[in-house]
């Protein structure tokens, strides 16, 4: 018993140390968050410049940038991300600190996208200029991988989400709440309609029988 208690105490200390060292370590969380934002910006640029398509959230900024030639890709991202914040305010009907912090995030992310885009178009990476099918496929795969890893790192750190993911969470939460509310109303209506009959059947020894 003493040995089991000692092993249990050791495992608890190890798990606590792991949680505090990985999950609750603020410097490590900040580093992971910054790396995630960097990977996310790289993923955005690689997927849009691969000439093989773009993700759903980056398709609109890409069209605005290439069609108008008035704004850069990063500036178009800032505009769309600001609209994502507005959608969150409309869905939740309030403006929270988490939403407000997404606005400077949008500006910082847009500028970072422009920096990566400029670096990709420079003479340092000639292989990424006007990519063919093979190089475009490589860029697309790398971009999708960087985007997925970046989004996961940003969201899991639970700081400030990028506005598209915050908008997705807001719409999803609203839809789930509406579905749960509808299900609760159906259950209440069913209970009000058939609850007394079921209870009557139970009292008379006819369990599971509905009295219409």
Coordinates of C-alpha atoms in Angstrom, one line a residue:
X1 CA 0.0 0.0 0.0
X2 CA 2.8 2.4 0.8
X3 CA 4.5 1.6 -2.5
X4 CA 1.3 2.2 -4.4
X5 CA 0.8 5.5 -2.6
X6 CA 4.3 6.6 -3.4
X7 CA 3.9 5.6 -7.1
X8 CA 0.6 7.5 -7.2
X9 CA 2.1 10.6 -5.6
X10 CA 5.0 10.5 -8.1
X11 CA 2.7 10.2 -11.0
X12 CA 0.6 13.1 -9.8
X13 CA 3.7 15.2 -9.3
X14 CA 4.9 14.3 -12.8
X15 CA 1.5 15.1 -14.4
X16 CA 1.4 18.4 -12.5
X17 CA 4.9 19.3 -13.6
X18 CA 4.1 18.4 -17.2
X19 CA 0.9 20.5 -17.2
X20 CA 2.7 23.4 -15.5
X21 CA 5.7 23.1 -17.8
X22 CA 3.9 22.7 -21.1
X23 CA 0.3 24.1 -20.8
X24 CA 0.7 26.7 -18.1
X25 CA 4.2 28.0 -18.9
X26 CA 3.6 31.5 -20.1
X27 CA 6.9 32.0 -22.0
X28 CA 6.5 28.7 -23.8
X29 CA 2.9 29.5 -24.7
X30 CA 4.0 32.9 -26.1
X31 CA 6.7 31.3 -28.2
X32 CA 4.3 28.7 -29.5
X33 CA 1.7 31.4 -30.3
X34 CA 4.2 33.6 -32.2
X35 CA 5.6 30.6 -34.2
X36 CA 2.0 29.6 -35.0
X37 CA 1.2 33.1 -36.3
X38 CA 4.4 33.0 -38.4
X39 CA 3.5 29.6 -39.8
X40 CA 0.0 30.8 -40.5
X41 CA 1.2 33.8 -42.5
X42 CA 3.7 31.6 -44.5
X43 CA 0.8 29.2 -45.2
X44 CA -1.4 32.0 -46.5
X45 CA 1.3 33.3 -48.9
X46 CA 2.3 29.9 -50.1
X47 CA -1.2 28.7 -50.9
X48 CA -2.2 31.9 -52.6
X49 CA 1.0 32.2 -54.7
X50 CA 0.9 28.5 -55.8
X51 CA -1.5 29.4 -58.5
X52 CA -3.5 26.2 -57.7
X53 CA -6.1 27.8 -55.5
X54 CA -6.5 29.3 -52.1
X55 CA -8.3 28.5 -48.8
X56 CA -11.8 29.7 -48.2
X57 CA -10.7 32.5 -45.9
X58 CA -7.9 33.6 -48.1
X59 CA -9.7 33.5 -51.4
X60 CA -11.6 36.8 -50.9
X61 CA -8.4 38.8 -49.9
X62 CA -6.6 37.3 -52.9
X63 CA -9.4 38.3 -55.3
X64 CA -9.6 41.8 -53.8
X65 CA -5.8 42.2 -54.1
X66 CA -5.4 40.8 -57.6
X67 CA -8.6 42.3 -59.1
X68 CA -8.3 45.9 -57.8
X69 CA -4.5 46.3 -57.5
X70 CA -5.3 48.9 -54.9
X71 CA -4.3 46.9 -51.9
X72 CA -1.7 44.3 -51.1
X73 CA -2.6 40.8 -50.0
X74 CA -1.9 41.7 -46.4
X75 CA -4.0 44.8 -46.6
X76 CA -6.9 42.8 -48.1
X77 CA -6.5 40.3 -45.2
X78 CA -6.8 43.2 -42.7
X79 CA -10.1 44.4 -44.4
X80 CA -11.6 40.9 -44.4
X81 CA -10.4 40.1 -40.9
X82 CA -12.0 43.4 -39.6
X83 CA -15.3 42.2 -41.2
X84 CA -14.9 38.9 -39.3
X85 CA -14.7 40.8 -36.0
X86 CA -17.9 42.7 -37.0
X87 CA -19.6 39.3 -37.6
X88 CA -18.6 38.1 -34.2
X89 CA -20.0 41.3 -32.6
X90 CA -23.3 40.8 -34.5
X91 CA -23.5 37.1 -33.5
X92 CA -22.8 37.5 -29.8
X93 CA -24.5 41.0 -29.7
X94 CA -21.6 42.4 -27.6
X95 CA -18.1 43.5 -27.9
X96 CA -15.6 41.6 -25.7
X97 CA -12.0 42.2 -25.0
X98 CA -11.1 39.1 -27.0
X99 CA -12.8 40.6 -30.0
X100 CA -11.1 44.0 -29.6
X101 CA -7.7 42.3 -29.4
X102 CA -8.3 40.6 -32.8
X103 CA -8.2 44.1 -34.5
X104 CA -4.5 44.7 -33.7
X105 CA -3.9 41.0 -34.5
X106 CA -5.4 41.6 -37.9
X107 CA -3.1 44.6 -38.6
X108 CA 0.0 42.7 -37.4
X109 CA -0.9 39.6 -39.3
X110 CA -1.6 41.6 -42.5
X111 CA 1.8 43.3 -42.3
X112 CA 3.5 39.9 -41.6
X113 CA 1.7 38.5 -44.7
X114 CA 3.1 41.4 -46.8
X115 CA 6.6 40.8 -45.4
X116 CA 6.5 37.1 -46.3
X117 CA 5.0 37.9 -49.7
X118 CA 7.7 40.4 -50.4
X119 CA 10.4 37.9 -49.4
X120 CA 8.9 35.2 -51.5
X121 CA 8.9 37.5 -54.6
X122 CA 12.5 38.7 -54.0
X123 CA 15.5 37.3 -55.7
X124 CA 16.3 35.1 -52.7
X125 CA 13.6 32.6 -53.8
X126 CA 13.6 32.5 -57.6
X127 CA 12.2 29.1 -57.7
X128 CA 8.9 30.4 -56.4
X129 CA 8.5 33.0 -59.2
X130 CA 5.8 32.0 -61.6
X131 CA 5.7 28.3 -60.4
X132 CA 4.8 25.5 -62.8
X133 CA 2.5 22.6 -61.9
X134 CA 5.2 20.7 -59.9
X135 CA 6.4 23.7 -57.9
X136 CA 2.9 25.0 -57.5
X137 CA 1.9 21.6 -56.0
X138 CA 4.9 21.7 -53.6
X139 CA 4.0 25.3 -52.5
X140 CA 0.3 24.3 -52.0
X141 CA 1.2 21.3 -49.9
X142 CA 3.7 23.3 -47.8
X143 CA 1.2 26.1 -47.5
X144 CA -1.6 23.8 -46.3
X145 CA 0.7 22.1 -43.8
X146 CA 1.9 25.4 -42.4
X147 CA -1.6 26.7 -42.2
X148 CA -2.9 23.7 -40.4
X149 CA -0.1 23.6 -37.9
X150 CA -0.2 27.4 -37.4
X151 CA -4.0 27.4 -36.7
X152 CA -3.6 24.5 -34.3
X153 CA -0.8 26.3 -32.4
X154 CA -2.6 29.6 -32.3
X155 CA -6.0 28.2 -31.2
X156 CA -4.5 25.8 -28.6
X157 CA -2.7 28.6 -26.8
X158 CA -6.0 30.3 -26.2
X159 CA -4.7 33.8 -26.5
X160 CA -6.2 35.9 -29.3
X161 CA -7.5 33.8 -32.2
X162 CA -7.1 35.0 -35.7
X163 CA -10.4 36.6 -36.8
X164 CA -11.5 33.9 -39.3
X165 CA -11.2 31.2 -36.7
X166 CA -12.9 33.5 -34.1
X167 CA -15.7 34.1 -36.6
X168 CA -16.0 30.3 -37.2
X169 CA -16.2 29.7 -33.5
X170 CA -18.9 32.3 -33.1
X171 CA -21.1 31.0 -35.9
X172 CA -20.6 27.4 -34.7
X173 CA -21.4 28.3 -31.0
X174 CA -24.5 30.2 -32.2
X175 CA -25.7 27.2 -34.3
X176 CA -25.0 24.7 -31.5
X177 CA -26.9 26.9 -29.0
X178 CA -29.9 27.2 -31.3
X179 CA -29.9 23.4 -31.9
X180 CA -29.7 22.8 -28.1
X181 CA -32.5 25.3 -27.5
X182 CA -34.7 23.6 -30.2
X183 CA -34.0 20.2 -28.7
X184 CA -34.8 21.4 -25.2
X185 CA -38.1 22.9 -26.5
X186 CA -39.0 19.6 -28.2
X187 CA -38.3 17.6 -25.1
X188 CA -40.3 20.0 -22.9
X189 CA -43.2 19.8 -25.4
X190 CA -43.0 16.0 -25.5
X191 CA -42.9 15.8 -21.7
X192 CA -45.9 18.2 -21.3
X193 CA -47.9 16.2 -23.9
X194 CA -47.0 12.6 -22.9
X195 CA -45.5 12.8 -19.5
X196 CA -48.8 12.5 -17.6
X197 CA -49.9 9.5 -19.7
X198 CA -46.6 7.7 -19.1
X199 CA -46.8 8.4 -15.4
X200 CA -50.4 7.1 -15.4
X201 CA -49.3 3.9 -17.2
X202 CA -46.5 3.4 -14.7
X203 CA -48.8 3.8 -11.7
X204 CA -51.2 1.2 -13.2
X205 CA -48.4 -1.3 -13.9
X206 CA -48.4 -0.8 -17.6
X207 CA -44.9 0.5 -18.0
X208 CA -43.9 1.7 -21.4
X209 CA -47.6 2.0 -22.6
X210 CA -48.9 5.3 -23.9
X211 CA -52.4 6.2 -23.2
X212 CA -53.7 8.3 -26.0

